[in-house]
CSV table of C-alpha atoms in Angstrom, one decimal:
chain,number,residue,atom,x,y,z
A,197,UNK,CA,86.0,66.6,113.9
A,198,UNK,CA,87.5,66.5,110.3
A,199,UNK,CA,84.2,68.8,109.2
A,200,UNK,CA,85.7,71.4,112.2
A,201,UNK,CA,87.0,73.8,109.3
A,202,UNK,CA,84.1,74.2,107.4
A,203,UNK,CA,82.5,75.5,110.6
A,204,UNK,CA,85.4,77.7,111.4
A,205,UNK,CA,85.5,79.5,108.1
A,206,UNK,CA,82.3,79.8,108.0
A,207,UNK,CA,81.7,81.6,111.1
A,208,UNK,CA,84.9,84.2,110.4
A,209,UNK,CA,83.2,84.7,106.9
A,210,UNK,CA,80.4,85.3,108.1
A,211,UNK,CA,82.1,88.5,110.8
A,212,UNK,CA,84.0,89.3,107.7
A,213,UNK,CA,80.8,89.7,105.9
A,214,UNK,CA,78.8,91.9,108.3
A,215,UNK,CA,82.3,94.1,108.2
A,216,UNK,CA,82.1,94.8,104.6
A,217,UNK,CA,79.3,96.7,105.0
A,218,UNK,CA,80.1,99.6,107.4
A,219,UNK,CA,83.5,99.5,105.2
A,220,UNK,CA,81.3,100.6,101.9
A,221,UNK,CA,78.8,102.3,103.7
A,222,UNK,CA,81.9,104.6,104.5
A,223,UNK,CA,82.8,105.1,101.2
A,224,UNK,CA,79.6,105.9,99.4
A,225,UNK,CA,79.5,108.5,102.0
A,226,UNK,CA,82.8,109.8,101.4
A,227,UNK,CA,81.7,109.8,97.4
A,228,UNK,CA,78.9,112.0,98.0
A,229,UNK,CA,80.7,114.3,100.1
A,230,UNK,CA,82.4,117.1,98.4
A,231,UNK,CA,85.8,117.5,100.9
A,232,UNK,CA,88.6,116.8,98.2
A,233,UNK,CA,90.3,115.2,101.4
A,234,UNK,CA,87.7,112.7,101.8
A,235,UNK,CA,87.4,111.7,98.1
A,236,UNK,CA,91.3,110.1,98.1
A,237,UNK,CA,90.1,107.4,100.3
A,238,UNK,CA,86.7,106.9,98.3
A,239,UNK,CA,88.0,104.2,95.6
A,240,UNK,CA,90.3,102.2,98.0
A,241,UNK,CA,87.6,101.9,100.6
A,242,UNK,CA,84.6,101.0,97.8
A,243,UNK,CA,87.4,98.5,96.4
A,244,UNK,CA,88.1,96.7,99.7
A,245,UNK,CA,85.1,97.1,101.0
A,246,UNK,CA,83.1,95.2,97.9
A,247,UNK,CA,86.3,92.6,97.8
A,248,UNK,CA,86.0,91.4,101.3
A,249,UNK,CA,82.0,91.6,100.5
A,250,UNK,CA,82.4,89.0,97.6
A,251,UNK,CA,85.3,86.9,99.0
A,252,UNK,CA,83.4,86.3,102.4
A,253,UNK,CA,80.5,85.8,101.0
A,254,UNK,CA,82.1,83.3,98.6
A,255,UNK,CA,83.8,81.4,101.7
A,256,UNK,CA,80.5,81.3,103.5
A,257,UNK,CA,78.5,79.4,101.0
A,258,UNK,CA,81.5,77.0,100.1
A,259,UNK,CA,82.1,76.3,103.9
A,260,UNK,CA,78.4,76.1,105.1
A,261,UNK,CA,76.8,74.4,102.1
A,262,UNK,CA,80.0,72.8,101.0
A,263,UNK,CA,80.5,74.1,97.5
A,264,UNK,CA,83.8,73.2,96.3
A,265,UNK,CA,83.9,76.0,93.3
A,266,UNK,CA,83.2,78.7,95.9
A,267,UNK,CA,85.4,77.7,98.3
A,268,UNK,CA,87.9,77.2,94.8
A,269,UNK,CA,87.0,80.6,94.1
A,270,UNK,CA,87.8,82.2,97.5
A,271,UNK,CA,90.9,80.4,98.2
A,272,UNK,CA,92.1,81.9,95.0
A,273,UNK,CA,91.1,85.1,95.5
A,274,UNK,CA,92.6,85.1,99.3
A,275,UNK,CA,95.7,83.8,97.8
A,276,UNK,CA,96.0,87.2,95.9
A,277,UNK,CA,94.7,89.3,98.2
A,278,UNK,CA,97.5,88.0,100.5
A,279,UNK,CA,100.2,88.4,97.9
A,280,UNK,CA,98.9,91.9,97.2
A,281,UNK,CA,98.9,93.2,101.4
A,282,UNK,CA,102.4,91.9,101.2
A,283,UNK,CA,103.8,93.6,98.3
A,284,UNK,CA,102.1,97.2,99.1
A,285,UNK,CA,103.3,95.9,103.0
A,286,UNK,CA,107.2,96.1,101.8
A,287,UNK,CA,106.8,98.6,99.4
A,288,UNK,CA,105.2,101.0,101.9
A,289,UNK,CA,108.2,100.1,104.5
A,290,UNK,CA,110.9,101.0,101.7
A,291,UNK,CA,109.1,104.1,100.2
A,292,UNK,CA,108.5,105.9,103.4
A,293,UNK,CA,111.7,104.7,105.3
A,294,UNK,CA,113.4,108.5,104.7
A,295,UNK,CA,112.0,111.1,105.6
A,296,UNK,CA,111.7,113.0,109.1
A,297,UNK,CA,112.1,116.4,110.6
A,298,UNK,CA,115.0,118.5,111.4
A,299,UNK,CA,114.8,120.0,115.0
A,300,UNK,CA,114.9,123.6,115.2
A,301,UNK,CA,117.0,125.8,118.1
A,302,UNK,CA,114.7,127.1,120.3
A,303,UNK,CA,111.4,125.9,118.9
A,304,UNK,CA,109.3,123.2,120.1
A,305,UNK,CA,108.2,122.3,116.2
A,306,UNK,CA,110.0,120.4,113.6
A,307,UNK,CA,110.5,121.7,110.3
A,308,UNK,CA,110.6,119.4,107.0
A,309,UNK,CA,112.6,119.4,103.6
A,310,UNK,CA,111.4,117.9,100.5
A,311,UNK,CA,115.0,116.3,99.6
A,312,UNK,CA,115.0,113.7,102.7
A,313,UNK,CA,112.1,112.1,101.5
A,314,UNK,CA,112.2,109.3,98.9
A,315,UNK,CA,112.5,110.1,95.1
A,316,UNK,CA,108.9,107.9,93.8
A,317,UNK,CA,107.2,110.0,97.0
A,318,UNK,CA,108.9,114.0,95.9
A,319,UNK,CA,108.1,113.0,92.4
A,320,UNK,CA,104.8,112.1,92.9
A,321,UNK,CA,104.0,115.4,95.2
A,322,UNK,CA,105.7,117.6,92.6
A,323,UNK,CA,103.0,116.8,90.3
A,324,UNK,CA,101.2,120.3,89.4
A,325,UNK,CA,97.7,118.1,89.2
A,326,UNK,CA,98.5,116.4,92.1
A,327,UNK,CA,99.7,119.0,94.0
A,328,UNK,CA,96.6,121.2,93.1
A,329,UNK,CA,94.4,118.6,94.7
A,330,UNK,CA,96.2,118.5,97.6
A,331,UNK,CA,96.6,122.2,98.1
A,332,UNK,CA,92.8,122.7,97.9
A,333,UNK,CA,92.2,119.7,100.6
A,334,UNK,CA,95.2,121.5,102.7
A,335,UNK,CA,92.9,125.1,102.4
A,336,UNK,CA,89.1,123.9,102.8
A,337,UNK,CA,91.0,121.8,105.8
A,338,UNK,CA,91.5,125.2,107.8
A,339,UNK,CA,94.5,124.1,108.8
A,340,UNK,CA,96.3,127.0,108.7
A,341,UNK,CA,93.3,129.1,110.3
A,342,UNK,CA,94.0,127.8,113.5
A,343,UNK,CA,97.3,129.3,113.8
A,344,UNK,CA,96.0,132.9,113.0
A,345,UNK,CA,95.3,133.6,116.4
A,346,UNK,CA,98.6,132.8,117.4
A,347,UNK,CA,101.4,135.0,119.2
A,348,UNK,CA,104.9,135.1,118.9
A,349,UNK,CA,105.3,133.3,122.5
A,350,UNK,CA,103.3,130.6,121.1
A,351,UNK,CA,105.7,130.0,118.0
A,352,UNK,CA,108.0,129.8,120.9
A,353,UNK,CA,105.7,127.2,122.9
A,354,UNK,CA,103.6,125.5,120.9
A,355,UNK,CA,104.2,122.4,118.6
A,356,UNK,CA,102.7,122.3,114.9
A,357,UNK,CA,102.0,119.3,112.8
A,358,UNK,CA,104.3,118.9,110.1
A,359,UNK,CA,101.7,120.4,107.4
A,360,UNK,CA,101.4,123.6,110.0
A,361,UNK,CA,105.0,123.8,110.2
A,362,UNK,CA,105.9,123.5,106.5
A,363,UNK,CA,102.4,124.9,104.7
A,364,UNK,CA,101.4,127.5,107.6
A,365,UNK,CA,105.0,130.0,108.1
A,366,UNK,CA,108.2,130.5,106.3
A,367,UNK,CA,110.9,128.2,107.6
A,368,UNK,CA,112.3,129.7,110.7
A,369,UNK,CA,115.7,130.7,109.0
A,370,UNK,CA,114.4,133.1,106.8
A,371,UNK,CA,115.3,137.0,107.9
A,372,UNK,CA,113.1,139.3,106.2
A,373,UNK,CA,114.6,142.6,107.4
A,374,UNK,CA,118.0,142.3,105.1
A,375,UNK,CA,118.0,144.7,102.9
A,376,UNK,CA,119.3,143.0,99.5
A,377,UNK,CA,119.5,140.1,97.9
A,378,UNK,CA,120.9,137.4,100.3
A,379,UNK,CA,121.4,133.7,99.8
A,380,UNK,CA,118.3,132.4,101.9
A,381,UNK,CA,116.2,129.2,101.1
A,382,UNK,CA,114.2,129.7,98.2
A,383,UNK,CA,110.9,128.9,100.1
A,384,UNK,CA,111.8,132.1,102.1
A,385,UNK,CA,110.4,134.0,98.7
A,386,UNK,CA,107.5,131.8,98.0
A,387,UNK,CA,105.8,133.2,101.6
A,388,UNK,CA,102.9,135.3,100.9
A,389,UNK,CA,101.4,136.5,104.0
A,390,UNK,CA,98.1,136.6,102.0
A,391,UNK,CA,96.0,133.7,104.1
A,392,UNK,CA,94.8,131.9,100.6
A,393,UNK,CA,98.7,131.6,99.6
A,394,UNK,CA,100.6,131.4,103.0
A,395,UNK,CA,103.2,128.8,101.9
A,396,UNK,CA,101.1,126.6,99.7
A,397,UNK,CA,103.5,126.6,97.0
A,398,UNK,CA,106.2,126.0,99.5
A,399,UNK,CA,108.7,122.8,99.3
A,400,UNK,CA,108.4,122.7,103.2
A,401,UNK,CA,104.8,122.6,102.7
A,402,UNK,CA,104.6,119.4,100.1
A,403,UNK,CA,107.3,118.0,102.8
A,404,UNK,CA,105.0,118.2,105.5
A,405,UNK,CA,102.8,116.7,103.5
A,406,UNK,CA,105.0,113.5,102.6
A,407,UNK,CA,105.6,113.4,106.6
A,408,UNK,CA,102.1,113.4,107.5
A,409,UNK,CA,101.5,110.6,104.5
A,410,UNK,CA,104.7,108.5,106.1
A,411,UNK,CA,103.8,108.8,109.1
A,412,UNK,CA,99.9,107.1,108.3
A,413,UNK,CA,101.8,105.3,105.8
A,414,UNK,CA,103.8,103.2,108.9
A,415,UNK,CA,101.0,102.5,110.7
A,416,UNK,CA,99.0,101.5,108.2
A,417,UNK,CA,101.6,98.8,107.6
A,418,UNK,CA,101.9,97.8,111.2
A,419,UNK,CA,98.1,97.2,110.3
A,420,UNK,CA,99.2,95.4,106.9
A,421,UNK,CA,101.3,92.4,108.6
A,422,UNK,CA,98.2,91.9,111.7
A,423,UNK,CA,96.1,91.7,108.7
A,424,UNK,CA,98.5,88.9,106.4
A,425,UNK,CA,98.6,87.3,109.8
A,426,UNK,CA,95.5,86.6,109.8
A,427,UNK,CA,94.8,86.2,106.4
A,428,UNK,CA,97.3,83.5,106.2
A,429,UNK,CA,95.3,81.9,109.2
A,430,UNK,CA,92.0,82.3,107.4
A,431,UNK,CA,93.6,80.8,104.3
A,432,UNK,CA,95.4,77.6,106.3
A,433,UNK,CA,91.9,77.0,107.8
A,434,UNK,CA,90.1,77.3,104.5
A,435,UNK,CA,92.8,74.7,102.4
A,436,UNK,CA,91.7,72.4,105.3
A,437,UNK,CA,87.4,73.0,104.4
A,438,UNK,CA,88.0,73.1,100.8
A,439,UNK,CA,89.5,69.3,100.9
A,440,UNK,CA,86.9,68.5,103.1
A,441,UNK,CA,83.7,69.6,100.6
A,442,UNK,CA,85.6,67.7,97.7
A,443,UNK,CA,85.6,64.7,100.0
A,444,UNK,CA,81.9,65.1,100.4
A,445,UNK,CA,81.0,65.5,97.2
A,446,UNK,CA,82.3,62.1,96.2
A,447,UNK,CA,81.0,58.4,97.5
A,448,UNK,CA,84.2,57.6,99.8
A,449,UNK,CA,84.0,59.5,103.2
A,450,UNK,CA,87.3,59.8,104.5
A,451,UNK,CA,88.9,56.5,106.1
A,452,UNK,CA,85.9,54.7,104.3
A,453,UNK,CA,87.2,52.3,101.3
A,454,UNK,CA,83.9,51.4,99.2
A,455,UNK,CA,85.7,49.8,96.5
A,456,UNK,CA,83.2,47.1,95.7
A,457,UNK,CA,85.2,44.5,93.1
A,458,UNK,CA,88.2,44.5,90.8
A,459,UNK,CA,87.6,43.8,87.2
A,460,UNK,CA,89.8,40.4,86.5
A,461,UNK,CA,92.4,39.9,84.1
A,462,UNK,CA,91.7,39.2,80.7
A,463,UNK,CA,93.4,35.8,81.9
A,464,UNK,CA,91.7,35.3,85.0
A,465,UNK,CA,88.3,33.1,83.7
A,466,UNK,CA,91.2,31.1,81.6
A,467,UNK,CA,93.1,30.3,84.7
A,468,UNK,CA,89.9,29.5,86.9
A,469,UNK,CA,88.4,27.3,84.4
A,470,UNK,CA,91.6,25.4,84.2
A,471,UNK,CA,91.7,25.2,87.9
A,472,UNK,CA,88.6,24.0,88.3
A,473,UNK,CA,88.8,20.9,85.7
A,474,UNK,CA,92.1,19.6,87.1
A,475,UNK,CA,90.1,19.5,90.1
A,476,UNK,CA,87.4,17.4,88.7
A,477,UNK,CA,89.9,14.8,86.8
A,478,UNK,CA,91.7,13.8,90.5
């Protein structure tokens, strides 16, 4: 029974193995495709992808064929990967906790403002070489395309994802027909009706962007703790094979003592010859 974790790990290495492969499969695909949207989840799925590739295969041998190193190896390596999870698990919780859209009279949409959303995320989107990358992936997308077609009852009707509503229109407030200068939000003068400028350039727009990314952001981290769940699992169960192939790989099976002698006391052959001749004299 004692030999049941070995078994254990090595089976859910083994499933862990098998679902590497679609994982870098997927990105080796994504690198050869030339959709800038695709290519910011290239690196992280290659990178998890070959990790969980050389951790379960590591586990597998050092359960199956009871290699201590490779077990030593993957025990260390799932240590990190669980510290890791849990420190990008609590630092995706705190960075996308603000956020969210403001509800607009008489619309069915939601409209976005940069300033709600955590300073690390606005920084990071105000970026020019950043921002570049994203407005391209935002344009070959078509997002925007789809709302061409639209009439005004359906800006009355319709909802819009967050990118629609902040990278597709002018916010709602802005009044176009004042003759002037009037104090309207500055993102009302960065609309171009032009289709390949729209509100690209737009603080709504890098808004909707940050909601879209918080929004995957939390559910990736309701993925995160399933995951350190069952990492931890993995990692209880594999603490368990890795004492069991060190036991192995010595001569004393567990419960077994095969202690054969003690070497005696430098004064032990004194004593028992004394012994013995104060036996012979009475």
């Amino acid at each position: 029974m004692y030999r049941l974790s070995n078994t254990v790990i090595g089976f859910l290495n083994l499933f862990t193995l098998l679902a590497s492969i679609p994982i870098i499969g997927g990105g080796l695909w994504m690198a050869r495709s030339s959709t800038t949207c695709e290519s910011f989840l290239q690196t992280p799925l290659l990178v998890i992808g070959f990790v969980v590739l050389i951790v379960s295969l590591a586990g597998f041998i050092g359960a199956c064929f009871h290699v201590a190193w490779a077990l030593w190896v993957y025990l260390v390596v799932m240590l990190f990967l669980i510290a890791t999870l849990m420190g990008l698990t609590v630092f995706g919780f705190v960075v996308t906790g603000p956020g969210g859209g403001v509800e607009v009279p008489g619309r069915v949409y939601k409209e976005y403002h940069l300033e709600k959303y955590s300073p690390w995320l606005t920084n990071r989107i105000k970026n020019p070489n950043y921002w570049s990358t994203i407005r391209g992936c935002i344009f070959s997308s078509k997002t925007c395309a789809k709302l061409s077609i639209w009439t005004p009852l359906d800006y009355m009707e319709k909802d819009m994802s967050p990118i629609q509503s902040g990278c597709c229109k002018p916010p709602t407030a802005c009044n176009y027909n004042v003759i002037g200068s009037s104090a309207q939000d500055p993102d009302c003068y960065r609309w171009n009706n032009a289709q390949n400028l729209l509100c690209y350039e737009c603080d709504s727009c890098k808004a909707g962007v940050l909601e879209d990314i918080r929004i995957d952001w939390h559910k990736l981290s309701v993925l995160n703790i399933v995951m350190l769940v069952f990492l931890i699992a993995i990692y209880s169960i594999g603490c368990c094979a890795f004492q069991n192939t060190k036991r192995a790989e010595t001569d004393y099976p567990y419960g077994e003592n095969h202690m054969k002698r003690v070497r005696p006391r430098w004064d032990y052959y004194w004593w028992r010859w004394w012994h013995d001749k104060r036996h012979q004299l009475y």
